[in-house]
Coordinates of N, CA and C in Angstrom, one line a residue:
V9 N -73.4 14.5 -51.5 CA -72.9 14.3 -50.6 C -73.8 15.9 -50.1
D10 N -73.8 17.0 -49.2 CA -74.3 18.3 -48.8 C -73.5 17.9 -47.4
V11 N -72.9 19.1 -47.2 CA -71.5 19.1 -46.3 C -71.7 20.8 -45.0
S12 N -71.6 20.7 -43.7 CA -71.5 21.9 -43.1 C -71.6 21.6 -41.2
R13 N -71.1 22.6 -41.9 CA -70.7 22.6 -40.4 C -71.7 24.1 -39.5
Q14 N -71.6 23.3 -37.7 CA -72.7 24.2 -37.5 C -71.6 23.8 -36.2
R15 N -72.5 25.0 -35.4 CA -72.0 24.7 -34.1 C -73.5 23.8 -33.3
V16 N -73.0 23.4 -32.8 CA -74.1 22.4 -31.7 C -74.3 23.0 -30.4
V17 N -75.4 22.6 -30.1 CA -76.2 23.9 -29.0 C -77.1 23.0 -28.5
E18 N -76.8 22.5 -26.7 CA -78.7 22.5 -26.0 C -79.7 22.3 -26.5
G19 N -80.5 21.0 -26.6 CA -81.8 21.2 -27.8 C -81.9 21.1 -29.2
D20 N -81.0 21.6 -29.7 CA -80.7 21.5 -31.4 C -81.3 20.0 -31.5
I21 N -81.4 19.3 -32.8 CA -82.0 18.5 -33.0 C -81.9 18.3 -35.0
Y22 N -81.6 17.9 -35.3 CA -81.0 17.0 -36.3 C -81.9 16.3 -37.3
L23 N -81.8 15.8 -38.6 CA -83.0 15.0 -39.5 C -82.1 15.1 -40.8
L24 N -81.8 13.4 -40.2 CA -81.3 13.1 -42.6 C -82.1 12.3 -42.1
C25 N -82.4 12.4 -44.3 CA -83.9 11.8 -44.5 C -83.0 11.3 -45.7
S26 N -84.5 10.3 -46.1 CA -84.1 10.3 -47.7 C -85.4 11.1 -48.4
D27 N -85.5 10.7 -49.5 CA -86.2 11.4 -50.2 C -87.5 11.3 -50.2
G28 N -87.6 9.7 -50.0 CA -88.9 9.6 -50.0 C -89.6 9.9 -48.4
V29 N -89.2 10.7 -47.6 CA -89.7 11.2 -46.2 C -89.7 12.8 -46.9
W30 N -88.4 13.0 -47.8 CA -88.7 14.7 -47.7 C -89.4 15.0 -48.8
G31 N -89.7 13.9 -49.9 CA -90.9 14.2 -51.5 C -91.8 14.6 -51.3
N32 N -92.6 13.7 -49.5 CA -93.6 13.2 -49.5 C -94.1 14.2 -47.9
V33 N -93.7 14.5 -46.7 CA -94.2 15.2 -45.9 C -93.5 16.4 -46.1
S34 N -94.7 17.4 -46.0 CA -94.0 18.7 -45.6 C -93.0 19.0 -45.1
E35 N -92.8 20.6 -45.4 CA -92.3 20.8 -44.2 C -92.8 21.0 -43.1
E36 N -93.7 21.5 -42.8 CA -95.1 21.7 -41.9 C -94.7 20.3 -41.2
D37 N -95.4 20.1 -42.4 CA -94.7 18.2 -41.0 C -94.0 17.6 -40.7
I38 N -93.0 17.9 -40.6 CA -91.6 17.0 -40.8 C -91.6 18.3 -39.3
F39 N -91.8 20.3 -39.2 CA -90.7 20.6 -38.4 C -92.1 20.6 -37.0
S40 N -93.0 19.8 -36.8 CA -94.0 19.6 -36.3 C -93.2 18.6 -35.0
T41 N -93.6 17.2 -36.3 CA -93.0 15.9 -35.8 C -91.9 16.2 -34.9
L42 N -90.6 17.3 -35.0 CA -89.5 17.3 -34.5 C -89.9 17.4 -33.2
K43 N -91.1 19.5 -33.7 CA -90.9 19.1 -31.5 C -91.6 19.4 -31.7
Y44 N -92.5 18.5 -31.1 CA -93.9 17.8 -30.6 C -93.6 16.2 -30.2
C45 N -92.8 15.8 -31.1 CA -91.9 14.9 -30.2 C -91.6 14.6 -29.4
C46 N -91.2 13.8 -28.7 CA -90.1 13.6 -26.7 C -89.1 13.3 -27.5
H47 N -89.5 12.0 -28.1 CA -88.2 10.5 -28.3 C -87.5 11.0 -29.7
P48 N -85.6 10.7 -30.4 CA -85.8 11.1 -31.8 C -86.2 9.4 -32.1
D49 N -86.6 8.7 -31.8 CA -87.4 7.3 -32.4 C -89.1 7.0 -33.0
S50 N -89.4 8.1 -31.3 CA -90.5 8.9 -31.9 C -91.2 9.4 -33.1
A51 N -90.5 10.3 -32.9 CA -90.7 11.4 -34.5 C -90.8 10.3 -35.7
C52 N -89.5 9.8 -35.9 CA -88.7 9.4 -36.6 C -89.9 8.1 -37.0
K53 N -90.7 7.2 -36.1 CA -91.4 6.7 -36.7 C -93.0 7.6 -37.2
E54 N -92.7 8.2 -36.8 CA -94.5 9.6 -37.4 C -93.9 10.3 -38.7
L55 N -92.3 10.4 -38.2 CA -91.7 10.7 -40.0 C -92.4 9.9 -40.9
L56 N -91.9 8.6 -40.3 CA -92.0 7.2 -41.7 C -93.0 7.2 -41.9
A57 N -94.9 7.3 -41.0 CA -95.7 6.6 -40.9 C -96.3 7.6 -41.1
L58 N -96.0 8.6 -41.7 CA -96.5 10.2 -42.8 C -96.1 10.1 -43.8
A59 N -94.8 9.0 -44.3 CA -94.5 9.5 -45.8 C -95.2 8.5 -46.5
L60 N -95.3 6.7 -45.4 CA -96.1 6.0 -46.0 C -97.1 6.1 -46.1
K61 N -98.5 7.7 -45.3 CA -99.2 7.9 -45.3 C -99.4 8.5 -46.5
E62 N -98.3 9.3 -47.3 CA -99.1 9.9 -48.5 C -98.0 9.4 -49.8
G63 N -98.4 8.2 -49.5 CA -97.9 7.2 -50.6 C -96.3 6.8 -51.1
G64 N -95.8 7.9 -50.1 CA -94.1 6.9 -50.0 C -93.9 5.2 -49.9
G65 N -93.2 4.2 -51.0 CA -93.3 3.2 -50.8 C -92.1 2.2 -50.7
D66 N -91.0 3.8 -51.0 CA -90.1 3.2 -52.1 C -89.2 4.6 -50.5
N67 N -87.5 3.7 -50.4 CA -86.9 4.8 -50.1 C -86.8 5.4 -49.3
L68 N -87.8 5.0 -48.1 CA -87.9 5.8 -46.6 C -87.1 5.4 -46.2
S69 N -86.6 6.5 -45.4 CA -85.3 6.5 -44.3 C -85.3 7.5 -43.3
A70 N -85.1 7.6 -42.4 CA -85.1 8.5 -41.7 C -84.0 8.7 -40.5
V71 N -83.2 9.3 -39.7 CA -82.9 9.5 -38.5 C -83.2 10.5 -37.6
V72 N -83.0 10.5 -36.5 CA -83.6 12.0 -35.6 C -82.9 12.1 -34.7
I73 N -80.8 13.8 -34.5 CA -80.8 13.5 -33.3 C -81.0 15.0 -32.2
R74 N -81.1 14.8 -31.4 CA -81.7 15.8 -30.2 C -80.2 16.4 -29.9
Q75 N -80.4 17.1 -29.5 CA -78.6 17.5 -28.7 C -79.2 17.4 -27.5
S76 N -79.1 17.4 -25.7 CA -78.8 17.5 -24.9 C -78.3 17.4 -24.0

């Protein structure tokens, strides 16, 4: 488990995901998805779809939190 303390400010976006997402979706695609998806649910769905498209069939989970 990695633990980090950060100051949360408006507009921050946090992604918690399994290695099935992290290992199959490029950092560029993750960044782009988080930047352009308006709602956290949409971002999760998009990240999972990208992971499946890239061959990830196991251990796919993602949680996106957007501070408003």
